[in-house]
XYZ file of C-alpha atoms in Angstrom:
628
model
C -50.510 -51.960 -30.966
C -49.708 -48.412 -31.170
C -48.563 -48.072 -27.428
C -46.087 -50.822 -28.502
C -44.858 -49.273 -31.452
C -44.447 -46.272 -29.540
C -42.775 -47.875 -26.199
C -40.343 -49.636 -28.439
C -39.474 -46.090 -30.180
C -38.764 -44.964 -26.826
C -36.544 -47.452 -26.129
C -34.523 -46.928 -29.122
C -34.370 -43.750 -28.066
C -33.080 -44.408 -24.924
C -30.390 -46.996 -25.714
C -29.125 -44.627 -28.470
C -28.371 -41.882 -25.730
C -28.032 -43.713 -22.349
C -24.028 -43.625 -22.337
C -23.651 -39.652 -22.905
C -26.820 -39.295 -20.132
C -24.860 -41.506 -17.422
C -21.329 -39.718 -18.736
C -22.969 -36.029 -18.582
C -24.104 -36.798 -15.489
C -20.695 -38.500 -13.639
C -19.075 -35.532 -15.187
C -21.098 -32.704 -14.080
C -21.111 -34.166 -10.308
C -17.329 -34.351 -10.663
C -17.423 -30.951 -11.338
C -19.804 -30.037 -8.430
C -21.636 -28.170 -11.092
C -25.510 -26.895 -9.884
C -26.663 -25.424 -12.772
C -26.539 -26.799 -16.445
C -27.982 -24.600 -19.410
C -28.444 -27.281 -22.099
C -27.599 -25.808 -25.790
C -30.026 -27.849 -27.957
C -30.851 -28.636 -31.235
C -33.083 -31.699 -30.368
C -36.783 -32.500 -30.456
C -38.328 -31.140 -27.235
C -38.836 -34.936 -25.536
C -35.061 -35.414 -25.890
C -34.916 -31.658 -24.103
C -37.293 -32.818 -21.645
C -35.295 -36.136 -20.686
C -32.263 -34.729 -20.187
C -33.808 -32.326 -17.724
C -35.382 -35.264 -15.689
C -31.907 -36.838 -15.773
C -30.041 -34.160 -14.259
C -32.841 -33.532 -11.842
C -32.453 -36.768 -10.188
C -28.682 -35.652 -9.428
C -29.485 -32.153 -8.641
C -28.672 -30.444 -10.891
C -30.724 -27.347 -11.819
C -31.003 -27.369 -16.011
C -32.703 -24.990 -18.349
C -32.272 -25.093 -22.354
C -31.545 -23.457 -24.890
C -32.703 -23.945 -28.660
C -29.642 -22.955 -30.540
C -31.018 -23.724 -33.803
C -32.870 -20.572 -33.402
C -31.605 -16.982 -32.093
C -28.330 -17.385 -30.686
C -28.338 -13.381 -29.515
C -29.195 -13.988 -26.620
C -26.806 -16.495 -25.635
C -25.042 -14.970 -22.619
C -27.984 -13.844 -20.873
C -28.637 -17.398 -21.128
C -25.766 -19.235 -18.932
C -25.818 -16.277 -16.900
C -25.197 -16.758 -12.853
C -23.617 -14.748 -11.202
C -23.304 -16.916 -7.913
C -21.900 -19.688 -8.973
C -20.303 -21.654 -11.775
C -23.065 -22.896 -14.545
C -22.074 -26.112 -16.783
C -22.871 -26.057 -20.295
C -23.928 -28.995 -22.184
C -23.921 -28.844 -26.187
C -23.599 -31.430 -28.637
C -21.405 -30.797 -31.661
C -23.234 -32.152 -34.393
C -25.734 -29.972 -34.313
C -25.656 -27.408 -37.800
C -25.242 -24.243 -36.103
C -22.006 -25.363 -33.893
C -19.642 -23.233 -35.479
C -21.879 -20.147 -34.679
C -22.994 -20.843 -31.054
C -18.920 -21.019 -30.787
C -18.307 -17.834 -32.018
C -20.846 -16.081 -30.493
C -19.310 -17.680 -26.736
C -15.748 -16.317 -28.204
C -16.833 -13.009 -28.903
C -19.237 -12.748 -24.930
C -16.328 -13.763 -23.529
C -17.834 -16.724 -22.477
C -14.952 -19.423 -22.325
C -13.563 -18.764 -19.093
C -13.463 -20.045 -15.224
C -17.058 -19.502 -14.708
C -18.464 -21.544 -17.360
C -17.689 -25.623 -17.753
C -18.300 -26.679 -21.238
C -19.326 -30.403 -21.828
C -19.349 -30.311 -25.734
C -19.776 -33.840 -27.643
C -17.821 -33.654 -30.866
C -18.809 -35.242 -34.194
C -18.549 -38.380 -34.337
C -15.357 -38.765 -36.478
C -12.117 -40.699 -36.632
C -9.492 -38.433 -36.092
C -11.310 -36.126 -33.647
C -8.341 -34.351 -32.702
C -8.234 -32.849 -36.208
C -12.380 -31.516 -35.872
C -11.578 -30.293 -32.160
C -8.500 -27.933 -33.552
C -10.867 -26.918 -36.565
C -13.418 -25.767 -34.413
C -11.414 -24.151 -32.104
C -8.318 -22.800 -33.359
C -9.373 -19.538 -34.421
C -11.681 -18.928 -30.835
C -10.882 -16.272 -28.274
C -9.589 -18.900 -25.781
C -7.225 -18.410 -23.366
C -5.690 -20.587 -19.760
C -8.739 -19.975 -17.416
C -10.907 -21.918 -20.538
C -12.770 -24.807 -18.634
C -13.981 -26.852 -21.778
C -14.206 -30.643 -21.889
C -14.969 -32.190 -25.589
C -15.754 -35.716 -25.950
C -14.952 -38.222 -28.626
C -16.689 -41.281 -28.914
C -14.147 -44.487 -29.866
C -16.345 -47.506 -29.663
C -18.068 -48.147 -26.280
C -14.913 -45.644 -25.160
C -15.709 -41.689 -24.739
C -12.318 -39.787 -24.762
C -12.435 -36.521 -23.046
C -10.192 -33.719 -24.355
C -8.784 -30.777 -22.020
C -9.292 -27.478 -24.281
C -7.472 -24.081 -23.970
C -4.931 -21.592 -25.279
C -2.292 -20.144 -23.176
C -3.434 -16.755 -24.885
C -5.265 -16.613 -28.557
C -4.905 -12.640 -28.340
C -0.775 -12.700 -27.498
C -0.370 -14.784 -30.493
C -0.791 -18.709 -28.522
C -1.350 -21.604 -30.663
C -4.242 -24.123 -29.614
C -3.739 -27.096 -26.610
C -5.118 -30.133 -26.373
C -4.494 -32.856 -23.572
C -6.281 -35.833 -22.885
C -8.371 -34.726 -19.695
C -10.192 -38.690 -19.151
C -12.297 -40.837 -20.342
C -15.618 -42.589 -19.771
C -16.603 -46.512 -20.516
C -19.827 -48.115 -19.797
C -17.879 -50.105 -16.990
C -15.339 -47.964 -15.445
C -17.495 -44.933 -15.518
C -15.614 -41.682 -15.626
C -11.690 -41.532 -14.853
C -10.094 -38.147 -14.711
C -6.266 -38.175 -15.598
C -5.151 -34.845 -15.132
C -5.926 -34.261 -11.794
C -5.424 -31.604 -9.104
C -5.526 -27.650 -9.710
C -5.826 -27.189 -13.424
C -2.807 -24.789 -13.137
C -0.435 -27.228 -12.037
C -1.668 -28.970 -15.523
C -0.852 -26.029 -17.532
C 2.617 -24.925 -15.654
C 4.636 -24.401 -18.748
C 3.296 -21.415 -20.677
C 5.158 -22.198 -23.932
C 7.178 -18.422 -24.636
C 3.643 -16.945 -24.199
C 4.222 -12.915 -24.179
C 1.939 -10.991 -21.972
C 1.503 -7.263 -22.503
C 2.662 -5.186 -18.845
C 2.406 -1.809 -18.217
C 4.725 -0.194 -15.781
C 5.472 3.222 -14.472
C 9.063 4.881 -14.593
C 9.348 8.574 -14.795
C 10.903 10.650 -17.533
C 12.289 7.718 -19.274
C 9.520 6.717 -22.063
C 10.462 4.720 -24.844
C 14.002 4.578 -24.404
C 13.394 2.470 -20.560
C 14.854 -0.123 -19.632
C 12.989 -2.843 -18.232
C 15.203 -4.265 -16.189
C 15.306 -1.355 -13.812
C 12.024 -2.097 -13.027
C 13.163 -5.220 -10.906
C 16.834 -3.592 -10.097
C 17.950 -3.904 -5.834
C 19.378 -0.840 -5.951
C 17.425 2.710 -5.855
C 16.672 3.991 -9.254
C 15.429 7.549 -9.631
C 11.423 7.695 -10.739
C 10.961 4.164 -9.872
C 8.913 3.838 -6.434
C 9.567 0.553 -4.071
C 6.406 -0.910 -4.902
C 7.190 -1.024 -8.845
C 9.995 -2.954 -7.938
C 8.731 -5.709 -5.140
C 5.925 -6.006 -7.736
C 8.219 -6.200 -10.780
C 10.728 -8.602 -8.820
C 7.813 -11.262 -7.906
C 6.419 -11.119 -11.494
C 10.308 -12.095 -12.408
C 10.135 -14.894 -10.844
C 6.666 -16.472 -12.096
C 8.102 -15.147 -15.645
C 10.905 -18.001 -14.676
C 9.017 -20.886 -13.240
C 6.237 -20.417 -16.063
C 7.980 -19.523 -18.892
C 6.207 -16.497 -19.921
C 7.682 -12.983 -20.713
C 6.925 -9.648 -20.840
C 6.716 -6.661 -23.183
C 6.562 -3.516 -21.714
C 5.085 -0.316 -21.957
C 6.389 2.297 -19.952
C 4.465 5.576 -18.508
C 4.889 7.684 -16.042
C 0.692 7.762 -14.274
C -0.884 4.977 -12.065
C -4.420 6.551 -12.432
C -5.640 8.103 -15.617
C -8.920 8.842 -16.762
C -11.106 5.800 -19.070
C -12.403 8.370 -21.571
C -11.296 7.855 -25.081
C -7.889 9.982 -25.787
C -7.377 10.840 -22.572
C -3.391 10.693 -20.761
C -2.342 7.224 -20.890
C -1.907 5.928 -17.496
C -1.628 2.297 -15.962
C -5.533 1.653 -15.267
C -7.185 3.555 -18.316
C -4.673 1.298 -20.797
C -6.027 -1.988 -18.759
C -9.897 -1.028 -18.728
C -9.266 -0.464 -22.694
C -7.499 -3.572 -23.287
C -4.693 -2.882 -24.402
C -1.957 -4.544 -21.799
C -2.841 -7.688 -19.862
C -1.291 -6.982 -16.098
C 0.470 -3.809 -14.471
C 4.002 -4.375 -13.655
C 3.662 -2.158 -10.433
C 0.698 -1.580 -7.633
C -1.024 0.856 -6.933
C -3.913 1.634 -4.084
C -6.920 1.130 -4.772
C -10.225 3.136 -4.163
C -13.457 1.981 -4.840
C -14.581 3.488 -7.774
C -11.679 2.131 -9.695
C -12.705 -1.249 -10.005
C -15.382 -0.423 -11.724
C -11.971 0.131 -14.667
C -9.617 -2.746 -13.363
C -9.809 -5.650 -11.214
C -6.938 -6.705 -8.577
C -4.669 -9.819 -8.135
C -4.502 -10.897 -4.013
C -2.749 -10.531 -2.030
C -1.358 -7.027 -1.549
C 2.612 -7.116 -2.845
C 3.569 -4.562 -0.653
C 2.369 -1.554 1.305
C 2.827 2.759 -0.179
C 3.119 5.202 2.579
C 4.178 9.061 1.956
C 5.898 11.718 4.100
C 7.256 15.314 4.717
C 10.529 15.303 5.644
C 12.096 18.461 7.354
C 14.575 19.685 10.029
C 13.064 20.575 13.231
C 12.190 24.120 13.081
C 14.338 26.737 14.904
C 11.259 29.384 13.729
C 7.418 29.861 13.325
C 5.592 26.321 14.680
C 7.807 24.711 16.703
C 10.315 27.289 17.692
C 10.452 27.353 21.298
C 9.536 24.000 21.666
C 12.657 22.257 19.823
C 15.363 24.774 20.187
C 15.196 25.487 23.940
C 18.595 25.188 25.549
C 19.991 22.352 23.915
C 22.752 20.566 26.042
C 26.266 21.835 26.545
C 25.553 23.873 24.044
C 26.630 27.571 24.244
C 22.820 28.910 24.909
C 22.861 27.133 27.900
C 26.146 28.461 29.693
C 25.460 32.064 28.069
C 21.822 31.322 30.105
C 23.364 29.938 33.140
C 25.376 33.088 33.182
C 22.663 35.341 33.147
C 20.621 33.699 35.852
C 23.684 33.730 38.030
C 24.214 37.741 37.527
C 20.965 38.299 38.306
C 21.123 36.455 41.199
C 24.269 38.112 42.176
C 22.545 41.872 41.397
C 19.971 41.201 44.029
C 22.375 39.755 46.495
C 24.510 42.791 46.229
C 21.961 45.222 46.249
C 20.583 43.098 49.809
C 24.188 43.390 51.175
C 24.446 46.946 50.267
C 21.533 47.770 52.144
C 22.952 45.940 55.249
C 26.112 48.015 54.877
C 28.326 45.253 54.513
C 31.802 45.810 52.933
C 32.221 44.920 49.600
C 28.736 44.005 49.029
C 29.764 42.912 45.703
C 32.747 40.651 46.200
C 29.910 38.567 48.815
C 27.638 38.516 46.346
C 29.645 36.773 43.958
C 31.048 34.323 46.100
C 27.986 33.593 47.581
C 25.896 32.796 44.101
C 29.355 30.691 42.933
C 28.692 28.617 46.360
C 24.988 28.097 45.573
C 25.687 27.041 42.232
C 27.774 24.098 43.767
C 25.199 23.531 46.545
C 27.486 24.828 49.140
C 27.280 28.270 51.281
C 29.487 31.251 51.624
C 30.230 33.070 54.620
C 32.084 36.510 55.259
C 34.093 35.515 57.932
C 35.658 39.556 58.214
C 32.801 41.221 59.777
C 33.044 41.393 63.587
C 28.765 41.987 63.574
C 26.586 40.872 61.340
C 22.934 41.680 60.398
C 20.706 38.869 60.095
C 18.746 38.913 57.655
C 15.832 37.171 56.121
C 15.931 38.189 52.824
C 19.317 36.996 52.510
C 18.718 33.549 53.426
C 15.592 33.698 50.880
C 17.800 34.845 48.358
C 20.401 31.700 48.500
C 17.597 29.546 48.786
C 16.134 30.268 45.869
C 19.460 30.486 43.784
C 20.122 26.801 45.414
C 16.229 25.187 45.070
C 16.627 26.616 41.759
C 19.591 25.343 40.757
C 18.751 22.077 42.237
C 15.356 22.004 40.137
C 16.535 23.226 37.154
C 19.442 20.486 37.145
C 17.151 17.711 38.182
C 14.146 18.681 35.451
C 17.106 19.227 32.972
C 18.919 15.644 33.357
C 16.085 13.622 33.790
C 13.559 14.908 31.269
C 16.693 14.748 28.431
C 17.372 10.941 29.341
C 14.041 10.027 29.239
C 13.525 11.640 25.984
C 16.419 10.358 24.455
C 15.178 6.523 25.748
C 11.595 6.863 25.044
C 9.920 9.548 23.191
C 10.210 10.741 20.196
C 11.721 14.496 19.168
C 8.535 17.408 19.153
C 7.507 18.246 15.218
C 4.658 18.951 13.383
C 1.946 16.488 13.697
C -1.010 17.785 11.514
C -1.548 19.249 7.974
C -3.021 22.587 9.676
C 0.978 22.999 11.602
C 2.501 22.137 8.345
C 0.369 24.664 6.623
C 1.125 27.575 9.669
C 4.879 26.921 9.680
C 7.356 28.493 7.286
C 8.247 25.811 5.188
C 7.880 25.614 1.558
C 6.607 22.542 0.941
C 8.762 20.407 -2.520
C 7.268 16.853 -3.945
C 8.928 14.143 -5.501
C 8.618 14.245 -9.121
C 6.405 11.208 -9.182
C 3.088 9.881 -11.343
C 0.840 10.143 -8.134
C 1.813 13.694 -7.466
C 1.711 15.056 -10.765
C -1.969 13.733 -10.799
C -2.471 15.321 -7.208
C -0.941 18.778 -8.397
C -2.563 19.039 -11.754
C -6.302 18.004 -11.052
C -7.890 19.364 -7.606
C -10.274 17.264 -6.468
C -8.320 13.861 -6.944
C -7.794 13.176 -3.526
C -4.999 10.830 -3.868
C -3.293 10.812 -0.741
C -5.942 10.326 1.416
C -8.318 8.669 -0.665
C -11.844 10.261 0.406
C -12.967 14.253 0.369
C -10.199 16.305 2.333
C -10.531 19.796 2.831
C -7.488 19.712 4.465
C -5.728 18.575 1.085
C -7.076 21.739 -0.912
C -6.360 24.264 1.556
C -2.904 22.901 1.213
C -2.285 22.759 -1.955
C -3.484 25.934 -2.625
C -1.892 27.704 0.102
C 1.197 26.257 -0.012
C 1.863 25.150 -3.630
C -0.230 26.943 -6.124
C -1.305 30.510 -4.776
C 2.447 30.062 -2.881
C 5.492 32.763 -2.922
C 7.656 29.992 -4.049
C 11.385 29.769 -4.741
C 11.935 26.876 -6.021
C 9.629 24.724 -8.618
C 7.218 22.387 -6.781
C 8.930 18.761 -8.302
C 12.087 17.921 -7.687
C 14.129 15.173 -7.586
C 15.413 13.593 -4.563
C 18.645 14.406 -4.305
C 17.885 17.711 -5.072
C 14.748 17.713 -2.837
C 17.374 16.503 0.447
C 19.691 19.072 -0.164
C 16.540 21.198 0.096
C 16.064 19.583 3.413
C 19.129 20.909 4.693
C 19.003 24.439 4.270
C 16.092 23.676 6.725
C 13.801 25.932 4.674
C 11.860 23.004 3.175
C 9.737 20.078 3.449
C 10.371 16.924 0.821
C 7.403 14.610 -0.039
C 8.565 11.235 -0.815
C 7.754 7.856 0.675
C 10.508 6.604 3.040
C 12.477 3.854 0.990
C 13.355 6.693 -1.587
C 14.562 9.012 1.290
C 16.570 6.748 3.413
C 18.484 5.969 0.287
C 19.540 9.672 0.040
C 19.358 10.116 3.766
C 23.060 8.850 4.885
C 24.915 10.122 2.518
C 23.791 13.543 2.311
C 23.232 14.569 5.614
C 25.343 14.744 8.782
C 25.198 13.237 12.406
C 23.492 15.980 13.510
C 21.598 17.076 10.844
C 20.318 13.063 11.390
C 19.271 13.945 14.880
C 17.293 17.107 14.007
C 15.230 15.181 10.951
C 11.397 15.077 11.647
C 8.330 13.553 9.579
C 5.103 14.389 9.089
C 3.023 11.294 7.561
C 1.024 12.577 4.799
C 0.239 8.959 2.758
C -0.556 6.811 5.801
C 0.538 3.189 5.319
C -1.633 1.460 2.464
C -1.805 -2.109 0.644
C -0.825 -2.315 -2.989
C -2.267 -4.910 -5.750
C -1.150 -6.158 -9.039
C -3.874 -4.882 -11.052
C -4.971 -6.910 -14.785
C -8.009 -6.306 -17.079
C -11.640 -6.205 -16.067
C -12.625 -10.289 -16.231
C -9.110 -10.731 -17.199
C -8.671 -14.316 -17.704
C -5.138 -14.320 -16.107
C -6.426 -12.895 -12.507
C -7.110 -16.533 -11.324
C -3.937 -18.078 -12.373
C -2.069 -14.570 -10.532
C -4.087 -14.609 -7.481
C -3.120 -18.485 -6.967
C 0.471 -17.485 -7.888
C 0.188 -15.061 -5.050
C -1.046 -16.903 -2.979
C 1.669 -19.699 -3.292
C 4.717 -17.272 -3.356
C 3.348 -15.860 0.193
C 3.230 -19.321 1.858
C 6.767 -19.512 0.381
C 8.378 -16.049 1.916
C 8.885 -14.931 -1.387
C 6.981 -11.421 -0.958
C 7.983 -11.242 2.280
C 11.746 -11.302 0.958
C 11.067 -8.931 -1.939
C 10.029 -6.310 0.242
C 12.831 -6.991 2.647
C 14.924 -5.820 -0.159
C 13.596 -2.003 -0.095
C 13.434 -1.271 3.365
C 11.966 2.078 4.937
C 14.289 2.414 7.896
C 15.832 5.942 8.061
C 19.513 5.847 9.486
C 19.639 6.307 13.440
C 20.662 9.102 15.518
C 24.007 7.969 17.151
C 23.144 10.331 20.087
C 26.595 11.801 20.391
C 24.701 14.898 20.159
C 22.086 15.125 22.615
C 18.399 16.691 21.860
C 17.310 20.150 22.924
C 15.622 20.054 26.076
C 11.626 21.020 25.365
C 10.509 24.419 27.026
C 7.195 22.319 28.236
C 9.300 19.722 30.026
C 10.953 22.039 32.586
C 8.134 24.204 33.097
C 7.686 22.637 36.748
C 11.051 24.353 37.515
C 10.530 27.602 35.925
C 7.190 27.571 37.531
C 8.952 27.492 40.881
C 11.333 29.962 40.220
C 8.376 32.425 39.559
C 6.996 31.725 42.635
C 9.760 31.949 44.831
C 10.915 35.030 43.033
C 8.070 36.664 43.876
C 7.676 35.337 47.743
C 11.332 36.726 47.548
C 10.190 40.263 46.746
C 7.359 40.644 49.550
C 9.580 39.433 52.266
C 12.188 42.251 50.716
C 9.815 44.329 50.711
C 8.662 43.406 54.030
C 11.676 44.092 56.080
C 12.325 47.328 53.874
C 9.021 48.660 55.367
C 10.093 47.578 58.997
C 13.447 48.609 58.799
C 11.967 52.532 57.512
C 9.367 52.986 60.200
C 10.582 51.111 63.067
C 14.397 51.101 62.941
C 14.757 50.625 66.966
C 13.469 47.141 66.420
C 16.151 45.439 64.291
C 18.318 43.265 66.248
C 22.211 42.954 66.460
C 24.686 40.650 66.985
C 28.304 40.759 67.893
């Protein structure tokens, strides 16, 4: 009798709960959920049934007894793998407070599916806004709560576009569940396509534009043109976030500073990623790079908007590192005919002082001609003399001024051409030539730089320990005979450029927009670089766990398949104007060495054979030979 009594109770039981097992379960495996943590207020048999019911699906379920301590709620649903379903029915007495404790651990977002049954009451609508209005929710919220009218379970799509910007509450009929039909989901597809429109919401950005403060205007941010203090990647960043602002309806209100990186200790200099790790803006209307130890203060939106890269900028140098290796004989220029000259004197000296010795008449009039000859790769003959002395060293000597010339024209040509086609101009390739040579080193008055100047040890531009960086910085900038201040702007910083005395940091957009129409042709020609900032990817950054980073990323993500980064960075290209090559490059001292080398060698065969025949012609004069 009693195992009657009790297998009937059971039964009840059953019957009274069968529809929200088999809809708990159809919804869960249409979420591909694993793991369930069941909030409970129920006897432990109902606990222990709902377990075996999500078992036989596969679904791993613990519980938890929220009619007692709700403190440890969080470390409850806590996975951090995978997404974790949450089951909870609403009719239990301490609802309201298992709510706000989820609210306040942040615990409505992506990585948690509610599955909440509401009271059961006639206009549901009305309980689900009274328990949820006044919740930190925001658009990543997954929560589904489910109404029960008749044998028909309505399920309810909750969220808020942004409780903390000042969003009111949306609901939207997600699906709905009958004995029958089992579960039908109307809204599907990505949930972000369900929530396009963001109804006016107003997210807080934080951007970086130097010296203007307060008194900015936003709209520079995403201008075409080059604005002073506002890098490339502010405005490919600021330009994309434009155009979400317009398909989603959102806006903006910005706060303006002047630092990328700033320090996360309370009152320190407010920068882009210390105002996001404290909460206080939503997204960064700019990019910056990003080292490892700062995301442990923001997290990052993929993929990269654009790409930062820094350089010195300087005329080649005509002294200290460099000098003889870009300012040697440059063509047609007058260094090269006043060199030409000398080489041909000389020449002409030792062919006089040969002829001389041979007693011809005017030794020096058949000197000149004969080293003019040479020089056009013919020969020269005194016709007047009715004998004439043969002589070795003579013959040497036009050979050499004619292999020479020869050499020296073919090294010349060919190793200019092939420069001009191929290679690029000698300069400084290292930060130990930049710190030997005589340049005073000037920055762009930037966030990035001001950090790098003002705190050693922040090894911004390369990102990891760099010796190299301090030594520079304190040889050249701080412990520096300097003549000008360190920051400058840029047009100030090109016309620095030209007195050839400097070296500008700035990355190349910002310089090629100066470049063209401050200097001249040739003053184009003679420009050189020295990468400091190699070439690095740039990311949106948002708040730690930020519940906008998912809706960003797939944003992103979309507007790359669609060109539209490509296109924004197209708009700020880094080209720096081309050398029209109407004035040719110097010819390098290490590209005609071959010929010089020769020379030498000759030169100096030259003098033993001269001073061979000198010897013969003292001690044995009987033996010289003549001709008439």
């Amino acid at each position: 009798m009693k195992l009657v009594i009790i297998l009937t109770l059971i039964g009840a039981v059953l019957g009274f709960h069968r529809d929200k097992f088999n809809l708990v379960k159809d919804y869960f495996s249409y979420k591909a959920v694993k793991y369930v943590c069941y909030l409970s207020c129920e006897q432990p048999f109902h606990n222990t049934k709902v377990v075996k019911e999500l078992i036989l699906i596969n679904i791993r379920t613990s519980v938890f007894q929220i009619d007692k301590d709700i403190g440890k709620l969080a470390e409850a649903v806590f996975q951090s793998r995978t997404n974790v379903g949450i089951l909870m029915d609403g009719a239990c007495t301490n609802t309201p407070a298992v709510l706000n404790e989820a609210s306040e651990s942040i615990l409505f977002d992506a990585t948690h599916s509610w599955l909440i049954f509401a009271p059961d009451e006639h206009n549901s609508t009305d309980i689900i806004s009274m328990q949820f209005q006044n919740l930190n929710l925001s658009i990543d919220a997954d929560i589904a709560v489910v109404s029960k009218n008749g044998i028909e379970y309505h399920i309810f799509d909750v969220f808020n576009f942004g409780k903390i910007q000042g969003n009111s509450l949306e609901i939207m009929l997600l699906g709905s569940w009958r004995p029958d039909n089992g579960l039908i989901i109307y809204l599907q597809g990505f949930k972000y396509y369900n929530r396009w429109d963001f109804h006016n919401l107003t997210l807080r950005a934080i951007s970086v534009m130097l010296g203007r403060g307060a008194e900015s205007d936003p709209r520079l941010l995403a201008d075409a043109g080059h604005t002073p203090g506002v890098v490339a990647m502010t405005k490919v960043t600021s330009q994309l976030l434009n155009l979400l602002k317009e398909h989603h309806h959102f806006r903006f209100r910005y706060t303006i500073v002047d630092r990328w990186i700033g320090d996360p200790k309370p009152n320190s200099t407010l920068a882009v990623t210390n105002s996001l790790y404290w909460k206080e803006q939503d997204i960064s209307s700019t990019s910056a790079r990003i080292f490892p130890q700062w995301l442990d203060w923001v997290d990052i939106c993929f993929p990269p908007t654009t790409t930062l890269e820094t350089k010195f900028y300087y005329l080649m140098l005509e002294e200290g590192v460099g000098r003889y290796e870009n300012r040697f004989l440059t063509p047609m220029s007058a260094g090269v005919w006043w060199s030409t000259l000398a080489a041909s004197a000389g020449c002409a000296a030792v062919l006089a002082a040969a002829a001389r010795l041979e007693a011809r008449a005017q030794p020096a009039v058949y000197a000149l001609f004969s080293v003019t000859a040479a020089l056009f790769q013919q020969d020269f003959e005194d016709g007047g003399q009715e004998r004439k002395l043969t002589s070795q060293g003579r013959k040497l000597t036009l050979l050499v001024v004619g292999v020479t010339s020869m050499l020296l024209y073919n090294y010349y040509t060919s190793s200019v051409v092939s420069w001009l086609l191929s290679a690029a101009p000698p300069s400084l390739t290292s930060l130990d030539q930049l710190i030997q040579s005589d340049l005073e080193l000037v920055f762009e008055d930037i966030g990035y730089t001001r950090g790098w100047l003002q705190n050693p040890g922040f090894y911004y531009y390369s990102g990891y320990v760099n010796p190299k960086e301090d030594r520079m910085r304190e040889v050249k900038v701080t412990k520096a005979k300097r003549t000008v201040e360190p920051l400058q702007s840029v047009g100030t910083g090109i016309e620095l450029i030209r007195t050839g005395l400097y070296a500008y940091h700035t990355e190349p957009y910002t310089a090629s927009r100066e470049v063209s129409p401050r200097l001249g042709d040739e003053e184009v020609c003679a420009l050189a670089a020295l990468p400091l900032m190699l070439p690095a990817h740039v990311y949106i950054m948002v708040q730690k766990h930020s519940p906008y980073r998912e809706f960003f990323i797939w944003s992103l993500m979309r507007m790359w398949e669609r060109g539209h980064v490509q296109a924004s960075r197209r708009r700020f290209p880094a080209s720096m104007p081309a050398c029209s090559g109407r004035r040719p490059r110097a010819l390098a001292l290490g590209q005609a060495a071959p010929a010089f080398l020769a020379l030498l060698q000759l030169s100096a065969l030259a003098a033993l054979i001269l001073l061979a025949e000198c010897a013969c012609h003292r001690f044995q004069p009987h033996h010289l030979e003549f001709r008439h």
